[in-house]
Amino acid sequence: MRHWVRSFAATRPGAWLLARIAQRLDEPVLRATRGRATVSSLLAGLPVVVLTTTGARSGLARSVPLVGLRAGAGAYAVIASNFGRHHHPAWSHNLRAHPDATVTVAGRPAPVRATVAEGERRDAIWRQALEVYPGYAAYEQRTMHRGIVVWLLEPAAA
């Protein structure tokens, strides 16, 4: 079933549907599991983290579950694919304005500092992302005009 869910999510109709309902479905699952699981992690087996950013305009805390890739000791990478839509996700704009954020993994929050991964580091993370979720390749094809930003979330200095 996980293979089917991942394949469906990579299609235009699947991405369209998930972009509109995934977060609404994730919220009650996150509450019920105390931040340890989302619909995506349960149905597709994807490694999910919850990223909490500060709103670029509002200044309010905004949390969103995302596929989170291990990127070193205490570090994670997240992909700003936005399901292959034509604009960057709001959380990416928030990180540009306020790079200090919180990443919650398995119900445990940790402060992080976000930077855009570039060059060889980005390429390595991108290859890892494609192994975890091949659907990113389809998203990349649909977003050639804007490119997909890869964010590195490293532990914040104490």
PDB file of N, CA and C in Angstrom, residues 60-152:
ATOM      1  N   LEU A  60       3.618  35.058  13.813  1.00  0.00           N
ATOM      2  CA  LEU A  60       3.047  33.975  14.609  1.00  0.00           C
ATOM      3  C   LEU A  60       3.729  32.645  14.311  1.00  0.00           C
ATOM      4  N   ALA A  61       3.713  31.751  15.275  1.00  0.00           N
ATOM      5  CA  ALA A  61       4.273  30.412  15.082  1.00  0.00           C
ATOM      6  C   ALA A  61       3.397  29.638  14.113  1.00  0.00           C
ATOM      7  N   ARG A  62       4.027  28.983  13.143  1.00  0.00           N
ATOM      8  CA  ARG A  62       3.341  28.179  12.137  1.00  0.00           C
ATOM      9  C   ARG A  62       4.009  26.815  12.071  1.00  0.00           C
ATOM     10  N   SER A  63       3.234  25.754  12.256  1.00  0.00           N
ATOM     11  CA  SER A  63       3.785  24.396  12.241  1.00  0.00           C
ATOM     12  C   SER A  63       3.247  23.627  11.048  1.00  0.00           C
ATOM     13  N   VAL A  64       4.130  22.848  10.434  1.00  0.00           N
ATOM     14  CA  VAL A  64       3.748  22.046   9.276  1.00  0.00           C
ATOM     15  C   VAL A  64       4.549  20.739   9.286  1.00  0.00           C
ATOM     16  N   PRO A  65       3.869  19.606   9.075  1.00  0.00           N
ATOM     17  CA  PRO A  65       4.592  18.345   8.952  1.00  0.00           C
ATOM     18  C   PRO A  65       5.208  18.233   7.556  1.00  0.00           C
ATOM     19  N   LEU A  66       6.463  17.804   7.500  1.00  0.00           N
ATOM     20  CA  LEU A  66       7.198  17.686   6.239  1.00  0.00           C
ATOM     21  C   LEU A  66       8.024  16.407   6.242  1.00  0.00           C
ATOM     22  N   VAL A  67       8.351  15.931   5.051  1.00  0.00           N
ATOM     23  CA  VAL A  67       9.310  14.834   4.961  1.00  0.00           C
ATOM     24  C   VAL A  67      10.637  15.397   5.447  1.00  0.00           C
ATOM     25  N   GLY A  68      11.229  14.734   6.430  1.00  0.00           N
ATOM     26  CA  GLY A  68      12.489  15.196   6.997  1.00  0.00           C
ATOM     27  C   GLY A  68      13.576  14.167   6.791  1.00  0.00           C
ATOM     28  N   LEU A  69      14.674  14.584   6.201  1.00  0.00           N
ATOM     29  CA  LEU A  69      15.789  13.693   5.902  1.00  0.00           C
ATOM     30  C   LEU A  69      16.937  13.953   6.863  1.00  0.00           C
ATOM     31  N   ARG A  70      17.517  12.902   7.390  1.00  0.00           N
ATOM     32  CA  ARG A  70      18.697  13.065   8.248  1.00  0.00           C
ATOM     33  C   ARG A  70      19.817  13.686   7.424  1.00  0.00           C
ATOM     34  N   ALA A  71      20.472  14.684   7.999  1.00  0.00           N
ATOM     35  CA  ALA A  71      21.531  15.397   7.274  1.00  0.00           C
ATOM     36  C   ALA A  71      22.735  15.637   8.165  1.00  0.00           C
ATOM     37  N   GLY A  72      23.036  14.693   9.047  1.00  0.00           N
ATOM     38  CA  GLY A  72      24.166  14.834   9.952  1.00  0.00           C
ATOM     39  C   GLY A  72      23.699  14.787  11.387  1.00  0.00           C
ATOM     40  N   ALA A  73      24.627  14.989  12.301  1.00  0.00           N
ATOM     41  CA  ALA A  73      24.343  14.902  13.738  1.00  0.00           C
ATOM     42  C   ALA A  73      23.323  15.960  14.146  1.00  0.00           C
ATOM     43  N   GLY A  74      22.111  15.522  14.425  1.00  0.00           N
ATOM     44  CA  GLY A  74      21.068  16.435  14.868  1.00  0.00           C
ATOM     45  C   GLY A  74      20.512  17.341  13.787  1.00  0.00           C
ATOM     46  N   ALA A  75      20.955  17.164  12.550  1.00  0.00           N
ATOM     47  CA  ALA A  75      20.521  18.020  11.449  1.00  0.00           C
ATOM     48  C   ALA A  75      19.529  17.280  10.558  1.00  0.00           C
ATOM     49  N   TYR A  76      18.652  18.055   9.940  1.00  0.00           N
ATOM     50  CA  TYR A  76      17.661  17.518   9.015  1.00  0.00           C
ATOM     51  C   TYR A  76      17.615  18.393   7.782  1.00  0.00           C
ATOM     52  N   ALA A  77      17.119  17.818   6.705  1.00  0.00           N
ATOM     53  CA  ALA A  77      16.880  18.580   5.487  1.00  0.00           C
ATOM     54  C   ALA A  77      15.408  18.433   5.129  1.00  0.00           C
ATOM     55  N   VAL A  78      14.829  19.502   4.619  1.00  0.00           N
ATOM     56  CA  VAL A  78      13.449  19.491   4.147  1.00  0.00           C
ATOM     57  C   VAL A  78      13.426  20.079   2.739  1.00  0.00           C
ATOM     58  N   ILE A  79      12.500  19.586   1.946  1.00  0.00           N
ATOM     59  CA  ILE A  79      12.426  19.935   0.535  1.00  0.00           C
ATOM     60  C   ILE A  79      11.212  20.826   0.300  1.00  0.00           C
ATOM     61  N   ALA A  80      11.425  21.996  -0.264  1.00  0.00           N
ATOM     62  CA  ALA A  80      10.339  22.957  -0.499  1.00  0.00           C
ATOM     63  C   ALA A  80       9.681  22.704  -1.857  1.00  0.00           C
ATOM     64  N   SER A  81       9.169  21.502  -2.052  1.00  0.00           N
ATOM     65  CA  SER A  81       8.569  21.129  -3.340  1.00  0.00           C
ATOM     66  C   SER A  81       7.152  21.649  -3.491  1.00  0.00           C
ATOM     67  N   ASN A  82       6.433  21.779  -2.389  1.00  0.00           N
ATOM     68  CA  ASN A  82       5.049  22.253  -2.392  1.00  0.00           C
ATOM     69  C   ASN A  82       4.178  21.405  -3.324  1.00  0.00           C
ATOM     70  N   PHE A  83       4.411  20.089  -3.320  1.00  0.00           N
ATOM     71  CA  PHE A  83       3.650  19.147  -4.145  1.00  0.00           C
ATOM     72  C   PHE A  83       3.755  19.464  -5.636  1.00  0.00           C
ATOM     73  N   GLY A  84       4.824  20.130  -6.048  1.00  0.00           N
ATOM     74  CA  GLY A  84       5.012  20.455  -7.456  1.00  0.00           C
ATOM     75  C   GLY A  84       4.193  21.628  -7.941  1.00  0.00           C
ATOM     76  N   ARG A  85       3.652  22.400  -7.007  1.00  0.00           N
ATOM     77  CA  ARG A  85       2.873  23.578  -7.406  1.00  0.00           C
ATOM     78  C   ARG A  85       3.819  24.690  -7.857  1.00  0.00           C
ATOM     79  N   HIS A  86       3.249  25.713  -8.491  1.00  0.00           N
ATOM     80  CA  HIS A  86       4.054  26.761  -9.126  1.00  0.00           C
ATOM     81  C   HIS A  86       4.657  27.780  -8.171  1.00  0.00           C
ATOM     82  N   HIS A  87       4.297  27.743  -6.921  1.00  0.00           N
ATOM     83  CA  HIS A  87       4.858  28.712  -5.967  1.00  0.00           C
ATOM     84  C   HIS A  87       5.519  27.973  -4.800  1.00  0.00           C
ATOM     85  N   HIS A  88       6.428  28.676  -4.166  1.00  0.00           N
ATOM     86  CA  HIS A  88       7.118  28.115  -3.003  1.00  0.00           C
ATOM     87  C   HIS A  88       6.124  27.963  -1.849  1.00  0.00           C
ATOM     88  N   PRO A  89       6.342  26.992  -0.980  1.00  0.00           N
ATOM     89  CA  PRO A  89       5.449  26.857   0.180  1.00  0.00           C
ATOM     90  C   PRO A  89       5.646  28.017   1.154  1.00  0.00           C
ATOM     91  N   ALA A  90       4.608  28.319   1.905  1.00  0.00           N
ATOM     92  CA  ALA A  90       4.659  29.427   2.861  1.00  0.00           C
ATOM     93  C   ALA A  90       5.775  29.242   3.873  1.00  0.00           C
ATOM     94  N   TRP A  91       5.988  28.019   4.320  1.00  0.00           N
ATOM     95  CA  TRP A  91       7.021  27.790   5.334  1.00  0.00           C
ATOM     96  C   TRP A  91       8.410  28.152   4.804  1.00  0.00           C
ATOM     97  N   SER A  92       8.634  28.026   3.498  1.00  0.00           N
ATOM     98  CA  SER A  92       9.922  28.401   2.909  1.00  0.00           C
ATOM     99  C   SER A  92      10.108  29.918   2.974  1.00  0.00           C
ATOM    100  N   HIS A  93       9.049  30.656   2.670  1.00  0.00           N
ATOM    101  CA  HIS A  93       9.104  32.119   2.803  1.00  0.00           C
ATOM    102  C   HIS A  93       9.372  32.502   4.263  1.00  0.00           C
ATOM    103  N   ASN A  94       8.734  31.790   5.180  1.00  0.00           N
ATOM    104  CA  ASN A  94       8.942  32.069   6.604  1.00  0.00           C
ATOM    105  C   ASN A  94      10.395  31.860   7.002  1.00  0.00           C
ATOM    106  N   LEU A  95      11.009  30.771   6.519  1.00  0.00           N
ATOM    107  CA  LEU A  95      12.416  30.504   6.862  1.00  0.00           C
ATOM    108  C   LEU A  95      13.341  31.566   6.288  1.00  0.00           C
ATOM    109  N   ARG A  96      13.021  32.080   5.109  1.00  0.00           N
ATOM    110  CA  ARG A  96      13.856  33.157   4.539  1.00  0.00           C
ATOM    111  C   ARG A  96      13.810  34.392   5.432  1.00  0.00           C
ATOM    112  N   ALA A  97      12.644  34.691   5.960  1.00  0.00           N
ATOM    113  CA  ALA A  97      12.488  35.874   6.811  1.00  0.00           C
ATOM    114  C   ALA A  97      13.009  35.642   8.221  1.00  0.00           C
ATOM    115  N   HIS A  98      12.802  34.433   8.736  1.00  0.00           N
ATOM    116  CA  HIS A  98      13.182  34.091  10.116  1.00  0.00           C
ATOM    117  C   HIS A  98      13.800  32.692  10.128  1.00  0.00           C
ATOM    118  N   PRO A  99      15.113  32.582   9.951  1.00  0.00           N
ATOM    119  CA  PRO A  99      15.739  31.260   9.841  1.00  0.00           C
ATOM    120  C   PRO A  99      15.800  30.452  11.140  1.00  0.00           C
ATOM    121  N   ASP A 100      15.534  31.078  12.275  1.00  0.00           N
ATOM    122  CA  ASP A 100      15.496  30.314  13.523  1.00  0.00           C
ATOM    123  C   ASP A 100      14.131  29.655  13.638  1.00  0.00           C
ATOM    124  N   ALA A 101      14.143  28.328  13.837  1.00  0.00           N
ATOM    125  CA  ALA A 101      12.907  27.564  13.843  1.00  0.00           C
ATOM    126  C   ALA A 101      13.028  26.429  14.853  1.00  0.00           C
ATOM    127  N   THR A 102      12.011  25.585  14.881  1.00  0.00           N
ATOM    128  CA  THR A 102      12.020  24.393  15.732  1.00  0.00           C
ATOM    129  C   THR A 102      11.641  23.208  14.868  1.00  0.00           C
ATOM    130  N   VAL A 103      12.362  22.112  15.031  1.00  0.00           N
ATOM    131  CA  VAL A 103      12.007  20.873  14.349  1.00  0.00           C
ATOM    132  C   VAL A 103      11.646  19.853  15.427  1.00  0.00           C
ATOM    133  N   THR A 104      10.508  19.205  15.253  1.00  0.00           N
ATOM    134  CA  THR A 104      10.051  18.197  16.208  1.00  0.00           C
ATOM    135  C   THR A 104      10.115  16.840  15.533  1.00  0.00           C
ATOM    136  N   VAL A 105      10.866  15.941  16.152  1.00  0.00           N
ATOM    137  CA  VAL A 105      11.035  14.585  15.637  1.00  0.00           C
ATOM    138  C   VAL A 105      10.604  13.624  16.731  1.00  0.00           C
ATOM    139  N   ALA A 106       9.675  12.735  16.392  1.00  0.00           N
ATOM    140  CA  ALA A 106       9.167  11.750  17.347  1.00  0.00           C
ATOM    141  C   ALA A 106       8.687  12.417  18.633  1.00  0.00           C
ATOM    142  N   GLY A 107       8.046  13.575  18.491  1.00  0.00           N
ATOM    143  CA  GLY A 107       7.489  14.285  19.637  1.00  0.00           C
ATOM    144  C   GLY A 107       8.474  15.117  20.425  1.00  0.00           C
ATOM    145  N   ARG A 108       9.735  15.155  19.999  1.00  0.00           N
ATOM    146  CA  ARG A 108      10.763  15.921  20.720  1.00  0.00           C
ATOM    147  C   ARG A 108      11.186  17.146  19.922  1.00  0.00           C
ATOM    148  N   PRO A 109      10.907  18.342  20.450  1.00  0.00           N
ATOM    149  CA  PRO A 109      11.291  19.572  19.742  1.00  0.00           C
ATOM    150  C   PRO A 109      12.755  19.931  19.971  1.00  0.00           C
ATOM    151  N   ALA A 110      13.360  20.549  18.950  1.00  0.00           N
ATOM    152  CA  ALA A 110      14.740  21.020  19.061  1.00  0.00           C
ATOM    153  C   ALA A 110      14.884  22.299  18.246  1.00  0.00           C
ATOM    154  N   PRO A 111      15.570  23.307  18.794  1.00  0.00           N
ATOM    155  CA  PRO A 111      15.781  24.541  18.039  1.00  0.00           C
ATOM    156  C   PRO A 111      16.786  24.304  16.908  1.00  0.00           C
ATOM    157  N   VAL A 112      16.505  24.904  15.744  1.00  0.00           N
ATOM    158  CA  VAL A 112      17.386  24.767  14.585  1.00  0.00           C
ATOM    159  C   VAL A 112      17.558  26.117  13.909  1.00  0.00           C
ATOM    160  N   ARG A 113      18.589  26.189  13.098  1.00  0.00           N
ATOM    161  CA  ARG A 113      18.833  27.357  12.239  1.00  0.00           C
ATOM    162  C   ARG A 113      18.791  26.850  10.811  1.00  0.00           C
ATOM    163  N   ALA A 114      17.978  27.476   9.977  1.00  0.00           N
ATOM    164  CA  ALA A 114      17.787  27.029   8.600  1.00  0.00           C
ATOM    165  C   ALA A 114      18.682  27.800   7.639  1.00  0.00           C
ATOM    166  N   THR A 115      19.286  27.067   6.718  1.00  0.00           N
ATOM    167  CA  THR A 115      20.049  27.661   5.620  1.00  0.00           C
ATOM    168  C   THR A 115      19.679  26.910   4.344  1.00  0.00           C
ATOM    169  N   VAL A 116      19.844  27.573   3.225  1.00  0.00           N
ATOM    170  CA  VAL A 116      19.583  26.934   1.943  1.00  0.00           C
ATOM    171  C   VAL A 116      20.804  26.095   1.585  1.00  0.00           C
ATOM    172  N   ALA A 117      20.572  24.824   1.295  1.00  0.00           N
ATOM    173  CA  ALA A 117      21.664  23.939   0.867  1.00  0.00           C
ATOM    174  C   ALA A 117      21.987  24.254  -0.588  1.00  0.00           C
ATOM    175  N   GLU A 118      23.272  24.335  -0.896  1.00  0.00           N
ATOM    176  CA  GLU A 118      23.704  24.674  -2.253  1.00  0.00           C
ATOM    177  C   GLU A 118      24.830  23.760  -2.689  1.00  0.00           C
ATOM    178  N   GLY A 119      25.077  23.736  -3.986  1.00  0.00           N
ATOM    179  CA  GLY A 119      26.203  23.004  -4.546  1.00  0.00           C
ATOM    180  C   GLY A 119      26.149  21.513  -4.270  1.00  0.00           C
ATOM    181  N   GLU A 120      27.309  20.966  -3.919  1.00  0.00           N
ATOM    182  CA  GLU A 120      27.416  19.522  -3.685  1.00  0.00           C
ATOM    183  C   GLU A 120      26.541  19.064  -2.525  1.00  0.00           C
ATOM    184  N   ARG A 121      26.421  19.891  -1.504  1.00  0.00           N
ATOM    185  CA  ARG A 121      25.579  19.526  -0.354  1.00  0.00           C
ATOM    186  C   ARG A 121      24.122  19.371  -0.786  1.00  0.00           C
ATOM    187  N   ARG A 122      23.643  20.316  -1.584  1.00  0.00           N
ATOM    188  CA  ARG A 122      22.271  20.222  -2.088  1.00  0.00           C
ATOM    189  C   ARG A 122      22.100  18.976  -2.950  1.00  0.00           C
ATOM    190  N   ASP A 123      23.065  18.730  -3.828  1.00  0.00           N
ATOM    191  CA  ASP A 123      22.977  17.572  -4.716  1.00  0.00           C
ATOM    192  C   ASP A 123      22.911  16.267  -3.927  1.00  0.00           C
ATOM    193  N   ALA A 124      23.712  16.164  -2.868  1.00  0.00           N
ATOM    194  CA  ALA A 124      23.706  14.951  -2.047  1.00  0.00           C
ATOM    195  C   ALA A 124      22.365  14.774  -1.336  1.00  0.00           C
ATOM    196  N   ILE A 125      21.831  15.860  -0.799  1.00  0.00           N
ATOM    197  CA  ILE A 125      20.527  15.794  -0.123  1.00  0.00           C
ATOM    198  C   ILE A 125      19.439  15.462  -1.133  1.00  0.00           C
ATOM    199  N   TRP A 126      19.511  16.059  -2.319  1.00  0.00           N
ATOM    200  CA  TRP A 126      18.511  15.798  -3.346  1.00  0.00           C
ATOM    201  C   TRP A 126      18.503  14.309  -3.741  1.00  0.00           C
ATOM    202  N   ARG A 127      19.687  13.729  -3.906  1.00  0.00           N
ATOM    203  CA  ARG A 127      19.765  12.287  -4.225  1.00  0.00           C
ATOM    204  C   ARG A 127      19.136  11.464  -3.104  1.00  0.00           C
ATOM    205  N   GLN A 128      19.411  11.821  -1.870  1.00  0.00           N
ATOM    206  CA  GLN A 128      18.823  11.140  -0.718  1.00  0.00           C
ATOM    207  C   GLN A 128      17.300  11.294  -0.738  1.00  0.00           C
ATOM    208  N   ALA A 129      16.823  12.491  -1.050  1.00  0.00           N
ATOM    209  CA  ALA A 129      15.383  12.747  -1.099  1.00  0.00           C
ATOM    210  C   ALA A 129      14.713  11.873  -2.159  1.00  0.00           C
ATOM    211  N   LEU A 130      15.341  11.734  -3.312  1.00  0.00           N
ATOM    212  CA  LEU A 130      14.776  10.907  -4.376  1.00  0.00           C
ATOM    213  C   LEU A 130      14.727   9.430  -3.989  1.00  0.00           C
ATOM    214  N   GLU A 131      15.686   8.987  -3.184  1.00  0.00           N
ATOM    215  CA  GLU A 131      15.652   7.606  -2.703  1.00  0.00           C
ATOM    216  C   GLU A 131      14.490   7.394  -1.741  1.00  0.00           C
ATOM    217  N   VAL A 132      14.263   8.359  -0.874  1.00  0.00           N
ATOM    218  CA  VAL A 132      13.190   8.256   0.119  1.00  0.00           C
ATOM    219  C   VAL A 132      11.833   8.406  -0.549  1.00  0.00           C
ATOM    220  N   TYR A 133      11.704   9.379  -1.454  1.00  0.00           N
ATOM    221  CA  TYR A 133      10.430   9.648  -2.126  1.00  0.00           C
ATOM    222  C   TYR A 133      10.694  10.025  -3.587  1.00  0.00           C
ATOM    223  N   PRO A 134      10.639   9.046  -4.484  1.00  0.00           N
ATOM    224  CA  PRO A 134      10.908   9.311  -5.904  1.00  0.00           C
ATOM    225  C   PRO A 134       9.961  10.332  -6.533  1.00  0.00           C
ATOM    226  N   GLY A 135       8.836  10.605  -5.914  1.00  0.00           N
ATOM    227  CA  GLY A 135       7.894  11.585  -6.437  1.00  0.00           C
ATOM    228  C   GLY A 135       8.471  12.986  -6.555  1.00  0.00           C
ATOM    229  N   TYR A 136       9.544  13.274  -5.828  1.00  0.00           N
ATOM    230  CA  TYR A 136      10.169  14.590  -5.956  1.00  0.00           C
ATOM    231  C   TYR A 136      10.613  14.859  -7.395  1.00  0.00           C
ATOM    232  N   ALA A 137      10.969  13.808  -8.143  1.00  0.00           N
ATOM    233  CA  ALA A 137      11.393  13.987  -9.536  1.00  0.00           C
ATOM    234  C   ALA A 137      10.247  14.564 -10.366  1.00  0.00           C
ATOM    235  N   ALA A 138       9.031  14.062 -10.143  1.00  0.00           N
ATOM    236  CA  ALA A 138       7.866  14.592 -10.860  1.00  0.00           C
ATOM    237  C   ALA A 138       7.597  16.035 -10.447  1.00  0.00           C
ATOM    238  N   TYR A 139       7.733  16.321  -9.156  1.00  0.00           N
ATOM    239  CA  TYR A 139       7.530  17.691  -8.687  1.00  0.00           C
ATOM    240  C   TYR A 139       8.559  18.629  -9.333  1.00  0.00           C
ATOM    241  N   GLU A 140       9.790  18.151  -9.447  1.00  0.00           N
ATOM    242  CA  GLU A 140      10.851  18.970 -10.036  1.00  0.00           C
ATOM    243  C   GLU A 140      10.526  19.311 -11.488  1.00  0.00           C
ATOM    244  N   GLN A 141       9.998  18.348 -12.233  1.00  0.00           N
ATOM    245  CA  GLN A 141       9.637  18.596 -13.630  1.00  0.00           C
ATOM    246  C   GLN A 141       8.551  19.667 -13.743  1.00  0.00           C
ATOM    247  N   ARG A 142       7.632  19.678 -12.779  1.00  0.00           N
ATOM    248  CA  ARG A 142       6.526  20.639 -12.828  1.00  0.00           C
ATOM    249  C   ARG A 142       6.928  22.020 -12.309  1.00  0.00           C
ATOM    250  N   THR A 143       8.087  22.125 -11.670  1.00  0.00           N
ATOM    251  CA  THR A 143       8.494  23.412 -11.081  1.00  0.00           C
ATOM    252  C   THR A 143       9.807  23.924 -11.654  1.00  0.00           C
ATOM    253  N   MET A 144      10.105  23.560 -12.879  1.00  0.00           N
ATOM    254  CA  MET A 144      11.381  23.954 -13.487  1.00  0.00           C
ATOM    255  C   MET A 144      11.571  25.475 -13.473  1.00  0.00           C
ATOM    256  N   HIS A 145      10.494  26.231 -13.582  1.00  0.00           N
ATOM    257  CA  HIS A 145      10.601  27.692 -13.648  1.00  0.00           C
ATOM    258  C   HIS A 145      11.045  28.310 -12.323  1.00  0.00           C
ATOM    259  N   ARG A 146      10.761  27.652 -11.185  1.00  0.00           N
ATOM    260  CA  ARG A 146      11.123  28.249  -9.895  1.00  0.00           C
ATOM    261  C   ARG A 146      12.230  27.488  -9.193  1.00  0.00           C
ATOM    262  N   GLY A 147      12.421  26.242  -9.532  1.00  0.00           N
ATOM    263  CA  GLY A 147      13.401  25.412  -8.825  1.00  0.00           C
ATOM    264  C   GLY A 147      12.892  25.042  -7.445  1.00  0.00           C
ATOM    265  N   ILE A 148      13.389  23.953  -6.930  1.00  0.00           N
ATOM    266  CA  ILE A 148      12.978  23.481  -5.606  1.00  0.00           C
ATOM    267  C   ILE A 148      14.107  23.756  -4.622  1.00  0.00           C
ATOM    268  N   VAL A 149      13.788  24.493  -3.584  1.00  0.00           N
ATOM    269  CA  VAL A 149      14.771  24.843  -2.565  1.00  0.00           C
ATOM    270  C   VAL A 149      14.918  23.682  -1.584  1.00  0.00           C
ATOM    271  N   VAL A 150      16.154  23.380  -1.238  1.00  0.00           N
ATOM    272  CA  VAL A 150      16.455  22.367  -0.231  1.00  0.00           C
ATOM    273  C   VAL A 150      16.974  23.110   0.995  1.00  0.00           C
ATOM    274  N   TRP A 151      16.267  22.934   2.112  1.00  0.00           N
ATOM    275  CA  TRP A 151      16.623  23.617   3.353  1.00  0.00           C
ATOM    276  C   TRP A 151      17.363  22.662   4.275  1.00  0.00           C
ATOM    277  N   LEU A 152      18.432  23.149   4.861  1.00  0.00           N
ATOM    278  CA  LEU A 152      19.190  22.407   5.863  1.00  0.00           C
ATOM    279  C   LEU A 152      18.849  22.990   7.231  1.00  0.00           C
TER     280      LEU A 152
END
